[in-house]
Coordinates of C-alpha atoms and ligand atoms in Angstrom, one line a residue:
M1 CA 24.9 -35.8 -32.9
P2 CA 22.9 -39.0 -32.3
L3 CA 19.2 -38.4 -32.3
I4 CA 18.9 -39.9 -28.8
Y5 CA 20.7 -36.9 -27.3
I6 CA 18.2 -34.5 -28.8
L7 CA 15.1 -36.6 -28.1
S8 CA 15.9 -37.6 -24.5
P9 CA 15.5 -34.2 -22.9
L10 CA 12.4 -33.6 -25.0
V11 CA 10.9 -36.9 -23.8
A12 CA 11.8 -36.1 -20.2
F13 CA 10.2 -32.7 -20.5
L14 CA 7.0 -34.2 -22.0
L15 CA 6.9 -36.9 -19.3
Y16 CA 7.3 -34.2 -16.6
I17 CA 4.4 -32.2 -18.1
L18 CA 2.2 -35.3 -18.5
Y19 CA 2.9 -36.3 -14.9
H20 CA 2.0 -32.8 -13.5
V21 CA -1.1 -32.4 -15.7
L22 CA -2.5 -36.0 -15.6
V23 CA -1.0 -38.0 -12.8
A24 CA -0.1 -35.7 -9.8
P25 CA -3.5 -34.0 -9.7
R26 CA -5.2 -37.4 -9.1
F27 CA -3.2 -37.8 -5.8
N28 CA -3.8 -34.2 -4.7
V29 CA -5.5 -34.4 -1.2
L30 CA -7.5 -31.3 -2.2
R31 CA -9.4 -33.6 -4.4
T32 CA -11.2 -35.0 -1.4
L33 CA -12.9 -31.6 -1.1
P34 CA -16.1 -30.9 -3.1
G35 CA -16.2 -28.3 -5.8
P36 CA -18.1 -27.2 -8.9
P37 CA -17.6 -29.3 -12.1
V38 CA -15.6 -27.9 -15.0
Q39 CA -17.4 -27.7 -18.4
K40 CA -14.3 -28.5 -20.5
W41 CA -11.1 -30.4 -19.8
F42 CA -9.3 -27.0 -19.8
G43 CA -12.1 -25.1 -18.2
N44 CA -11.6 -23.1 -15.0
H45 CA -13.6 -21.3 -12.3
L46 CA -11.5 -18.0 -12.2
Q47 CA -14.2 -15.9 -13.7
H48 CA -16.8 -17.4 -11.4
V49 CA -14.9 -16.4 -8.3
L50 CA -13.3 -13.1 -9.4
N51 CA -16.1 -11.3 -11.3
P52 CA -18.0 -9.1 -8.9
I53 CA -21.1 -9.1 -11.1
V54 CA -21.6 -12.8 -10.4
T55 CA -19.6 -13.6 -7.3
P56 CA -22.3 -12.9 -4.6
K57 CA -24.6 -15.4 -6.3
V58 CA -21.8 -17.9 -7.0
H59 CA -20.6 -17.8 -3.4
E60 CA -24.1 -18.3 -2.1
I61 CA -24.6 -21.4 -4.4
F62 CA -21.2 -22.8 -3.5
V63 CA -22.0 -22.6 0.2
Q64 CA -25.4 -24.4 -0.4
R65 CA -23.9 -27.1 -2.5
Y66 CA -20.3 -27.6 -1.2
G67 CA -20.1 -25.9 2.2
R68 CA -17.5 -23.3 3.0
T69 CA -14.4 -25.1 2.0
V70 CA -14.5 -25.4 -1.8
R71 CA -12.1 -26.8 -4.4
I72 CA -12.0 -24.8 -7.6
R73 CA -10.0 -25.1 -10.8
G74 CA -7.3 -22.5 -11.6
L75 CA -5.5 -22.2 -14.9
G76 CA -5.8 -25.9 -15.9
P77 CA -6.2 -29.5 -14.7
W78 CA -2.9 -29.3 -12.8
D79 CA -4.1 -26.3 -10.8
E80 CA -6.5 -27.4 -8.1
R81 CA -7.1 -24.4 -5.8
L82 CA -8.9 -23.7 -2.5
L83 CA -11.6 -21.1 -2.1
T84 CA -12.4 -20.6 1.6
L85 CA -15.6 -19.0 2.7
D86 CA -15.0 -20.1 6.3
P87 CA -14.1 -17.2 8.7
V88 CA -11.8 -19.3 10.9
S89 CA -9.9 -20.7 7.9
F90 CA -9.5 -17.1 6.5
T91 CA -8.1 -15.9 9.8
H92 CA -5.7 -18.8 10.1
I93 CA -4.4 -18.2 6.5
V94 CA -3.9 -14.4 6.8
K95 CA -2.4 -14.8 10.3
N96 CA 0.2 -17.5 9.4
T97 CA 2.3 -15.4 7.0
A98 CA 5.2 -17.8 7.4
I99 CA 3.2 -20.5 5.7
Y100 CA 0.9 -18.5 3.4
E101 CA 2.7 -16.1 1.1
K102 CA 1.6 -14.0 -1.8
P103 CA 2.3 -16.0 -5.0
W104 CA 5.7 -15.3 -6.5
Q105 CA 4.0 -14.5 -9.8
S106 CA 2.0 -11.6 -8.5
R107 CA 5.0 -10.4 -6.4
R108 CA 7.3 -10.5 -9.4
L109 CA 4.7 -8.4 -11.4
I110 CA 4.3 -5.8 -8.6
T111 CA 8.1 -5.7 -8.0
S112 CA 8.8 -5.1 -11.7
L113 CA 6.6 -2.0 -11.6
I114 CA 7.0 -0.4 -8.1
G115 CA 9.9 -2.3 -6.6
C116 CA 9.9 -4.6 -3.7
G117 CA 7.9 -2.6 -1.1
M118 CA 5.5 -3.8 1.6
L119 CA 2.9 -5.0 -0.9
S120 CA 5.2 -7.6 -2.4
A121 CA 7.9 -8.3 0.2
E122 CA 7.8 -11.5 2.2
G123 CA 9.4 -12.9 5.4
Q124 CA 12.0 -10.9 7.2
V125 CA 12.2 -8.2 4.5
H126 CA 8.5 -7.5 4.9
K127 CA 8.7 -7.5 8.7
R128 CA 11.5 -5.0 8.6
Q129 CA 9.8 -2.7 6.1
R130 CA 6.5 -2.8 8.1
R131 CA 8.2 -2.1 11.4
V132 CA 9.9 1.0 9.9
A133 CA 6.7 2.2 8.2
L134 CA 4.0 1.7 10.8
P135 CA 4.9 4.6 13.1
A136 CA 4.3 6.9 10.2
F137 CA 0.6 5.9 10.2
S138 CA 0.0 6.6 13.9
A139 CA -3.0 8.9 14.9
Q140 CA -0.6 11.6 16.0
N141 CA 1.2 11.6 12.6
M142 CA -2.1 11.6 10.7
R143 CA -2.9 15.1 11.9
S144 CA -1.3 16.9 8.9
L145 CA -3.3 14.6 6.6
V146 CA -6.5 16.3 7.9
D147 CA -5.4 19.6 6.6
I148 CA -4.1 18.2 3.3
S149 CA -7.4 16.3 2.6
F150 CA -9.4 19.4 3.5
K151 CA -7.4 21.7 1.1
K152 CA -7.6 19.2 -1.7
G153 CA -11.4 18.8 -1.0
I154 CA -11.8 22.5 -1.5
Q155 CA -9.8 22.4 -4.7
L156 CA -12.1 19.6 -6.0
R157 CA -15.2 21.6 -5.0
D158 CA -13.9 24.6 -6.9
A159 CA -13.1 22.4 -9.9
W160 CA -16.7 21.1 -10.0
V161 CA -18.1 24.6 -9.5
D162 CA -16.1 25.6 -12.6
V163 CA -17.5 22.6 -14.5
L164 CA -21.0 23.6 -13.5
G165 CA -20.5 27.2 -14.5
S166 CA -23.9 28.8 -14.8
T167 CA -25.7 25.5 -15.5
T168 CA -27.8 23.9 -12.8
S169 CA -26.4 20.5 -13.2
A170 CA -23.7 18.7 -15.1
R171 CA -22.7 15.1 -15.9
I172 CA -19.4 14.7 -14.1
D173 CA -17.2 11.6 -14.1
V174 CA -16.7 11.6 -10.3
C175 CA -14.3 8.6 -10.5
Q176 CA -11.8 10.5 -12.6
F177 CA -11.8 13.6 -10.4
L178 CA -11.6 11.6 -7.2
S179 CA -8.7 9.7 -8.6
R180 CA -6.8 12.9 -9.3
T181 CA -7.8 14.1 -5.8
T182 CA -6.4 11.1 -4.0
F183 CA -3.3 11.2 -6.1
D184 CA -2.8 14.8 -5.0
V185 CA -3.4 13.9 -1.3
I186 CA -1.0 10.9 -1.3
G187 CA 1.6 13.0 -3.1
L188 CA 1.5 15.7 -0.4
A189 CA 1.0 13.3 2.5
G190 CA 3.5 10.8 1.1
F191 CA 6.4 13.0 0.2
D192 CA 5.4 16.6 0.5
Y193 CA 5.0 16.9 -3.3
N194 CA 2.2 18.7 -5.0
F195 CA 1.1 17.0 -8.2
N196 CA -1.6 19.6 -8.6
S197 CA -3.5 17.1 -10.8
I198 CA -7.0 18.4 -9.8
R199 CA -6.0 21.6 -11.6
D200 CA -4.1 20.0 -14.5
E201 CA -2.5 16.7 -15.3
T202 CA 0.8 17.8 -16.7
N203 CA 3.2 17.2 -13.8
E204 CA 6.0 14.9 -15.0
L205 CA 6.0 12.7 -11.9
F206 CA 2.2 12.5 -11.9
I207 CA 2.2 11.3 -15.5
A208 CA 5.0 8.8 -14.7
Y209 CA 2.9 7.2 -11.8
K210 CA -0.3 7.4 -13.7
D211 CA 1.1 5.7 -16.8
M212 CA 2.8 3.1 -14.7
F213 CA -0.3 2.2 -12.8
E214 CA -2.3 2.3 -16.0
V215 CA 0.1 -0.4 -17.3
A216 CA -0.5 -2.4 -14.2
I217 CA -4.2 -2.5 -14.7
S218 CA -4.3 -2.3 -18.4
Q219 CA -6.0 -4.9 -20.4
G220 CA -2.9 -5.3 -22.6
S221 CA -1.8 -8.8 -23.8
M222 CA -2.5 -11.3 -21.0
F223 CA -0.2 -13.7 -22.8
R224 CA 2.7 -11.3 -22.9
T225 CA 2.2 -10.4 -19.2
L226 CA 2.3 -14.1 -18.2
L227 CA 5.2 -14.8 -20.5
S228 CA 7.2 -11.9 -18.9
I229 CA 6.4 -13.2 -15.4
Y230 CA 7.8 -16.7 -16.2
L231 CA 10.5 -15.5 -18.5
P232 CA 11.5 -12.0 -17.5
T233 CA 14.5 -11.8 -19.9
I234 CA 11.9 -11.6 -22.8
N235 CA 11.4 -8.0 -21.8
Q236 CA 15.1 -7.2 -22.2
L237 CA 15.4 -9.1 -25.5
F238 CA 12.1 -8.0 -27.1
P239 CA 10.8 -4.9 -25.3
D240 CA 7.3 -3.9 -26.4
N241 CA 5.4 -0.7 -25.9
T242 CA 4.4 -1.6 -22.4
V243 CA 8.0 -2.4 -21.4
R244 CA 9.2 0.9 -22.8
T245 CA 6.5 2.8 -21.0
V246 CA 7.4 1.2 -17.6
Q247 CA 11.1 1.9 -18.3
R248 CA 10.4 5.5 -19.0
C249 CA 8.2 5.9 -15.9
K250 CA 10.8 4.2 -13.7
E251 CA 13.5 6.6 -14.9
V252 CA 11.3 9.7 -14.1
I253 CA 10.3 8.2 -10.6
H254 CA 13.9 7.4 -9.8
R255 CA 15.2 10.8 -10.8
V256 CA 12.4 13.0 -9.2
A257 CA 11.4 10.9 -6.2
G258 CA 15.1 9.9 -5.6
R259 CA 16.0 13.6 -5.5
L260 CA 13.2 14.2 -3.0
I261 CA 14.5 11.5 -0.8
Q262 CA 18.0 13.0 -0.8
E263 CA 16.6 16.5 -0.1
K264 CA 14.6 15.2 2.9
K265 CA 17.7 13.4 4.2
E266 CA 19.7 16.6 4.0
K267 CA 17.0 18.5 5.8
I268 CA 16.8 16.0 8.6
S269 CA 20.5 15.9 9.0
E270 CA 20.8 19.7 9.0
G271 CA 18.1 19.9 11.6
E272 CA 20.0 17.5 13.8
K273 CA 23.2 19.4 13.4
S274 CA 21.6 22.8 14.1
G275 CA 19.6 21.5 17.1
D276 CA 16.4 22.6 15.4
P277 CA 14.9 19.3 14.2
Y278 CA 13.2 19.2 10.9
D279 CA 9.5 18.5 11.6
G280 CA 8.2 17.4 8.2
K281 CA 5.0 15.3 8.7
D282 CA 4.9 13.5 5.3
L283 CA 5.3 9.7 5.2
L284 CA 8.7 10.0 3.6
T285 CA 10.2 12.1 6.5
L286 CA 8.6 9.9 9.0
L287 CA 9.9 6.8 7.3
L288 CA 13.4 8.3 7.2
K289 CA 13.3 9.3 10.8
S290 CA 11.8 5.9 11.9
N291 CA 14.6 4.2 9.9
A292 CA 17.3 6.2 11.7
S293 CA 15.8 5.8 15.1
A294 CA 18.1 4.6 17.9
D295 CA 15.7 1.8 18.8
L296 CA 16.6 0.0 15.5
L297 CA 19.6 -2.3 15.2
P298 CA 21.6 -1.7 12.0
E299 CA 20.3 -4.9 10.5
Q300 CA 16.7 -3.7 11.1
R301 CA 17.1 -0.6 9.0
I302 CA 16.0 -0.5 5.3
S303 CA 17.9 0.9 2.3
D304 CA 17.2 4.1 0.4
D305 CA 15.9 1.9 -2.4
D306 CA 13.5 0.3 0.0
I307 CA 12.4 3.7 1.1
L308 CA 11.6 4.6 -2.5
N309 CA 9.9 1.3 -3.1
N310 CA 7.6 1.9 -0.2
I311 CA 6.8 5.4 -1.2
N312 CA 5.9 3.9 -4.6
T313 CA 3.8 1.3 -2.8
F314 CA 1.9 4.0 -0.8
M315 CA 1.2 5.7 -4.1
F316 CA 0.0 2.4 -5.6
A317 CA -1.9 1.0 -2.6
G318 CA -3.3 4.3 -1.3
S319 CA -4.6 6.2 -4.3
D320 CA -7.1 4.2 -6.3
T321 CA -8.3 2.2 -3.3
S322 CA -9.5 5.4 -1.6
S323 CA -10.8 7.1 -4.8
L324 CA -12.8 4.0 -5.7
S325 CA -14.3 3.7 -2.2
M326 CA -15.5 7.3 -2.5
T327 CA -16.7 6.9 -6.0
W328 CA -18.8 3.9 -5.0
T329 CA -20.2 5.8 -2.0
L330 CA -21.3 8.7 -4.2
F331 CA -22.8 6.2 -6.6
L332 CA -24.7 4.5 -3.8
L333 CA -25.9 7.8 -2.4
A334 CA -27.1 8.8 -5.9
Q335 CA -29.1 5.6 -6.0
H336 CA -30.5 6.2 -2.5
P337 CA -31.5 9.9 -2.4
N338 CA -33.2 9.5 1.1
I339 CA -29.9 8.3 2.6
Q340 CA -28.0 11.1 0.8
D341 CA -30.5 13.7 2.3
R342 CA -30.1 12.2 5.8
L343 CA -26.3 12.2 5.6
R344 CA -26.3 15.8 4.3
T345 CA -28.6 16.9 7.1
E346 CA -26.2 15.3 9.7
L347 CA -23.2 17.0 8.0
L348 CA -24.9 20.4 8.0
S349 CA -25.7 20.0 11.7
I350 CA -22.0 20.8 12.4
A351 CA -21.5 23.3 9.6
D352 CA -22.7 26.3 11.5
K353 CA -19.9 26.0 14.0
F354 CA -17.5 26.9 11.3
P355 CA -17.2 29.9 8.9
R356 CA -19.6 29.5 6.0
D357 CA -16.9 29.9 3.4
L358 CA -14.8 26.7 4.0
S359 CA -11.8 28.3 2.4
E360 CA -11.5 30.6 5.4
L361 CA -11.1 27.8 8.0
T362 CA -7.9 28.1 10.0
E363 CA -5.7 25.0 10.6
D364 CA -7.2 24.6 14.1
Q365 CA -10.7 24.9 12.8
V366 CA -10.0 22.2 10.2
Q367 CA -8.7 19.9 13.1
S368 CA -11.9 20.6 15.1
L369 CA -14.0 20.0 12.0
H370 CA -12.3 16.6 11.7
T371 CA -13.0 15.8 15.4
A372 CA -16.6 16.8 14.9
L373 CA -16.8 14.6 11.7
S374 CA -15.3 11.6 13.6
G375 CA -18.2 11.8 16.1
L376 CA -21.0 11.8 13.5
P377 CA -22.7 8.4 13.7
F378 CA -24.5 8.3 10.4
L379 CA -21.4 9.4 8.5
H380 CA -19.6 6.5 10.1
N381 CA -22.4 4.2 9.2
V382 CA -22.5 5.3 5.5
T383 CA -18.7 5.0 5.2
R384 CA -18.7 1.5 6.7
E385 CA -21.7 0.3 4.8
S386 CA -20.2 1.4 1.4
L387 CA -16.9 -0.2 2.3
R388 CA -18.7 -3.4 3.2
L389 CA -20.9 -3.6 0.1
I390 CA -18.3 -2.7 -2.5
P391 CA -14.8 -3.4 -1.1
P392 CA -12.2 -2.0 -3.6
L393 CA -10.1 -5.1 -3.2
H394 CA -12.5 -7.9 -4.2
S395 CA -10.2 -10.7 -3.2
T396 CA -6.6 -11.7 -2.6
L397 CA -4.5 -14.7 -3.2
R398 CA -2.1 -16.7 -1.1
V399 CA 0.0 -19.8 -1.7
A400 CA 0.8 -22.5 0.8
T401 CA 4.6 -22.9 1.2
Q402 CA 4.2 -26.2 3.1
D403 CA 1.5 -28.8 3.9
D404 CA -0.9 -27.4 6.5
E405 CA -3.9 -28.4 8.5
V406 CA -6.4 -25.6 8.3
P407 CA -9.0 -25.2 11.1
T408 CA -12.6 -24.4 10.1
M409 CA -15.7 -23.0 11.9
Y410 CA -18.2 -25.0 9.8
P411 CA -18.0 -28.7 9.0
V412 CA -16.1 -29.6 5.9
H413 CA -18.1 -31.4 3.2
R414 CA -16.6 -34.4 1.4
R415 CA -16.4 -34.8 -2.3
D416 CA -19.2 -37.4 -2.3
G417 CA -21.6 -34.9 -0.7
T418 CA -21.4 -36.4 2.8
V419 CA -20.5 -34.3 5.8
D420 CA -18.4 -35.3 8.9
G421 CA -20.2 -33.2 11.5
T422 CA -17.3 -33.5 14.0
K423 CA -14.3 -32.7 11.9
R424 CA -13.3 -29.1 11.9
S425 CA -10.1 -29.0 9.7
F426 CA -8.8 -30.1 6.4
T427 CA -5.4 -30.5 4.7
V428 CA -3.9 -28.0 2.3
P429 CA -0.9 -29.4 0.3
R430 CA 2.2 -27.3 -0.3
G431 CA 1.9 -25.2 -3.4
T432 CA -1.9 -24.8 -3.3
F433 CA -3.3 -21.4 -4.3
V434 CA -5.8 -20.1 -1.8
H435 CA -8.5 -17.6 -2.9
L436 CA -9.5 -15.3 -0.1
S437 CA -12.6 -13.4 -1.0
V438 CA -13.0 -10.2 0.9
E439 CA -16.4 -9.6 -0.8
A440 CA -17.8 -13.0 0.1
F441 CA -17.4 -12.3 3.9
N442 CA -18.7 -8.8 3.6
L443 CA -21.8 -10.0 1.8
D444 CA -22.4 -13.2 3.7
K445 CA -26.1 -13.6 4.5
A446 CA -25.4 -16.0 7.3
V447 CA -23.5 -13.1 9.0
W448 CA -25.3 -10.0 7.9
G449 CA -28.9 -11.3 7.4
E450 CA -31.1 -11.6 4.4
D451 CA -30.5 -7.9 3.3
A452 CA -26.7 -8.4 3.2
W453 CA -26.6 -7.4 -0.4
D454 CA -28.5 -4.1 0.1
F455 CA -27.1 -0.7 1.0
N456 CA -28.5 -0.1 4.5
P457 CA -26.3 2.1 6.7
D458 CA -28.7 1.7 9.6
R459 CA -27.7 -2.0 10.0
W460 CA -24.7 -0.7 11.9
D461 CA -26.9 0.5 14.7
N462 CA -28.0 -3.0 15.4
L463 CA -25.4 -5.5 14.1
P464 CA -26.3 -9.1 14.2
E465 CA -24.4 -11.2 16.7
A466 CA -22.6 -13.1 14.0
A467 CA -21.2 -9.9 12.5
Q468 CA -19.8 -8.9 15.9
Q469 CA -18.0 -12.2 16.3
H470 CA -15.2 -11.3 13.8
P471 CA -13.7 -7.8 14.6
W472 CA -11.1 -8.3 11.8
H473 CA -9.0 -5.1 11.2
F474 CA -12.0 -2.7 10.8
S475 CA -15.6 -2.9 11.9
S476 CA -16.5 -6.6 11.3
I477 CA -15.6 -6.2 7.6
L478 CA -12.7 -7.5 5.6
T479 CA -12.3 -4.5 3.3
F480 CA -8.9 -3.7 4.9
S481 CA -8.0 -7.4 5.3
A482 CA -6.8 -8.9 8.6
G483 CA -3.7 -10.2 10.3
P484 CA 0.0 -9.0 10.0
R485 CA -0.5 -7.9 6.5
A486 CA -3.7 -5.9 7.1
C487 CA -3.9 -2.4 5.5
P488 CA -1.7 0.1 7.4
G489 CA -3.5 2.9 5.6
L490 CA -6.9 2.4 7.3
R491 CA -6.7 5.5 9.4
F492 CA -5.4 7.5 6.5
A493 CA -8.2 6.4 4.2
L494 CA -10.9 7.2 6.8
I495 CA -9.7 10.7 7.4
E496 CA -9.5 11.4 3.6
M497 CA -12.9 9.9 2.9
K498 CA -14.8 11.6 5.7
T499 CA -13.3 15.0 5.0
L500 CA -14.2 14.7 1.3
Y501 CA -17.7 13.5 2.0
Y502 CA -18.2 16.5 4.1
I503 CA -17.0 19.0 1.5
L504 CA -18.8 17.3 -1.4
L505 CA -22.1 16.6 0.2
T506 CA -22.5 20.0 1.8
N507 CA -21.9 21.6 -1.7
F508 CA -23.4 19.2 -4.2
V509 CA -26.3 16.9 -4.8
F510 CA -25.6 13.6 -6.7
K511 CA -28.1 11.9 -9.0
E512 CA -27.8 8.9 -11.3
T513 CA -27.6 9.5 -15.0
E514 CA -29.4 7.3 -17.5
D515 CA -26.2 5.2 -18.0
K516 CA -26.1 1.9 -16.3
I517 CA -22.9 1.5 -14.2
T518 CA -21.4 -2.0 -13.7
K519 CA -18.5 -3.4 -11.7
H520 CA -15.4 -5.1 -13.1
N521 CA -12.5 -6.5 -11.1
V522 CA -9.4 -5.0 -12.7
V523 CA -6.9 -5.4 -9.9
L524 CA -9.6 -3.4 -7.9
T525 CA -13.4 -3.3 -8.3
R526 CA -13.9 -0.4 -10.7
P527 CA -17.0 1.2 -12.3
Y528 CA -17.6 1.0 -16.1
L529 CA -20.5 1.9 -18.3
S530 CA -22.5 -1.2 -19.0
G531 CA -21.3 -2.7 -22.3
K532 CA -18.5 -0.1 -22.7
F533 CA -15.7 -1.8 -20.9
K534 CA -13.2 -0.6 -23.6
D535 CA -14.0 3.1 -22.8
G536 CA -12.3 2.6 -19.4
T537 CA -13.1 3.2 -15.8
Q538 CA -15.8 5.9 -15.3
C539 CA -18.7 6.8 -13.1
P540 CA -20.6 9.7 -14.5
L541 CA -23.2 11.2 -12.1
L542 CA -25.5 14.2 -12.4
V543 CA -24.0 16.8 -10.1
S544 CA -25.8 20.0 -9.1
R545 CA -25.0 22.7 -6.5
F546 CA -26.5 22.3 -3.1
T547 CA -27.5 25.6 -1.6
P548 CA -28.7 25.5 2.0
T549 CA -32.1 27.2 2.5
Ligands
HEM1 C1 -10.3 2.6 1.2 C2 -9.0 2.6 1.1 C3 -8.2 1.3 1.2 C4 -8.5 0.0 1.2 C5 -9.9 -0.5 1.0 C6 -7.3 -0.8 1.4 C7 -7.3 -2.2 1.4 C8 -6.2 -2.9 1.6 C9 -6.1 -4.4 1.7 C10 -7.4 -5.3 1.5 C11 -4.9 -4.7 1.8 C12 -4.3 -6.2 1.9 C13 -4.0 -6.6 0.5 C14 -3.6 -8.1 0.5 O1 -3.4 -8.8 1.5 O2 -3.5 -8.6 -0.7 C15 -4.1 -3.5 1.9 C16 -2.7 -3.5 2.1 C17 -2.0 -2.4 2.1 N1 -2.4 -1.1 2.0 FE1 -4.3 -0.5 1.9 N2 -6.3 0.1 1.5 C18 -6.7 1.4 1.4 C19 -6.0 2.5 1.6 C20 -4.6 2.6 1.8 C21 -3.8 3.7 1.9 C22 -4.4 5.2 2.0 C23 -2.5 3.4 2.1 C24 -1.3 4.2 2.3 C25 -1.2 5.5 2.3 C26 -2.5 1.9 2.0 C27 -1.4 1.1 2.1 C28 -1.3 -0.2 2.1 C29 -0.1 -1.0 2.1 C30 1.3 -0.5 2.2 C31 -0.5 -2.4 2.1 C32 0.4 -3.6 2.2 C33 0.5 -4.0 3.7 C34 1.3 -5.3 3.9 O3 1.4 -6.2 3.0 O4 2.0 -5.3 4.9 N3 -3.8 1.5 1.8 N4 -4.9 -2.4 1.8

């Protein structure tokens, strides 16, 4: 074969690469925006904008130097990205889901683990799934969650009482226990299945989900992960340990959860036939009923596979997010004993309306306890403040599927440092990755004031005007995102968190240990012992019994 036949495709490929790395970026309109310099030709700013240890300071400096519309460097010189710190731009981007999608790379990764549920679906598929799922999260349907959260809270209390034994205090990794608790809650609330993981961690389905999510957040080979995203067949041809683990987990989930779906379907259909409708309140039953509802056209219904993918999605999106929020709250309360005391006093103010032994509460009493908790102002302030200060999802990514003119609230700076005071928009070219930082908005001093980075639940009694301007999805903070893809589990999470705060704070006192805890962004913002990242997520606190005088 003449050499030219071999060389031509190679040269074409090289030219293509050179064009995209060297030439095309020079004509990218994003280059008209200002942004930080890169230290090396292949340097990038990803650590600067994703690492919660540095991001508050980095964002502050960016705003001072470049304004709120900033160009940053992604993986390499061909990858100019947008970081928006402008609230109007943020709203525009999350609202226009037809233009701004989640990048196919992250969708492919999520789909390869938990299937194409609401987290990774786009377009009509996403709309259909969300329409079917949303009724399951209504206030009415969340009533049974109150009871589930309460019972699991009592189990957690008992587990910690056992750990304490006859000692006055013990070092407990609250993060690990809360993670098991939220898994148990979402198992029962999600598909009426008791993992019983607070008691022990041997349940087959629990292990399958845990191992699978561990893989998703593991620090395994970054190169291999990227390779399998761009070249998925590599996993079939050369499966490594991770691939084999995911495969094993998927088989268990398909077998056990698939069987649960079939059983539920049978119960619903038997109920219909007998005229005594099945009244299961778990998300799976509600999803199946919503999917079968006469209001939906056949093409609006979702398949059994989609139902399973969404149950997986609830497990994935609804367990660690809640447990980390609660972990960070306990951590902040341990750091601020006065606030912890004030919160406990407020919680105890409703305690004498209920039997002293919480295990004796009837279902009705649990519901009225929840109603009482919903009316406690300081509990609400502490919950919101912790969610504001340490949002479990630090930031999210979108990609522009077409050129777009993005509106801004603040003037856009030019690359040369000048500012056109009248222009309130800029162009984003198709294919641009957009970094949306939840944390940056939650900690913005221009919005929350000079103490924006401090834990101050009282700020909620007197919110600055600027904070009230953006109601977002929840309480002027972006922790649950905003727009058509905002978190559907908000109400779920609040019920779970407030119930657990009540049980834990009226039974225990939390203090810091000598260990320094730091944050790392590993899919979510997780606690680690300083300098011991390899030891994994943990948040040890000194826990002792609280006995009312
Ligand atoms: C404190 C707890 C929680 C926080 C902070 C939280 C936060 C978020 C955020 C920020 C998003 C948007 C993600 C993005 O755009 O990239 C999201 C989406 C989602 N969350 Fe939550 N979440 C929490 C609890 C839950 C719970 C308990 C459930 C379910 C039981 C849940 C289910 C979902 C689902 C299904 C989505 C995808 C929605 C869509 O794309 O349409 N979340 N959550």
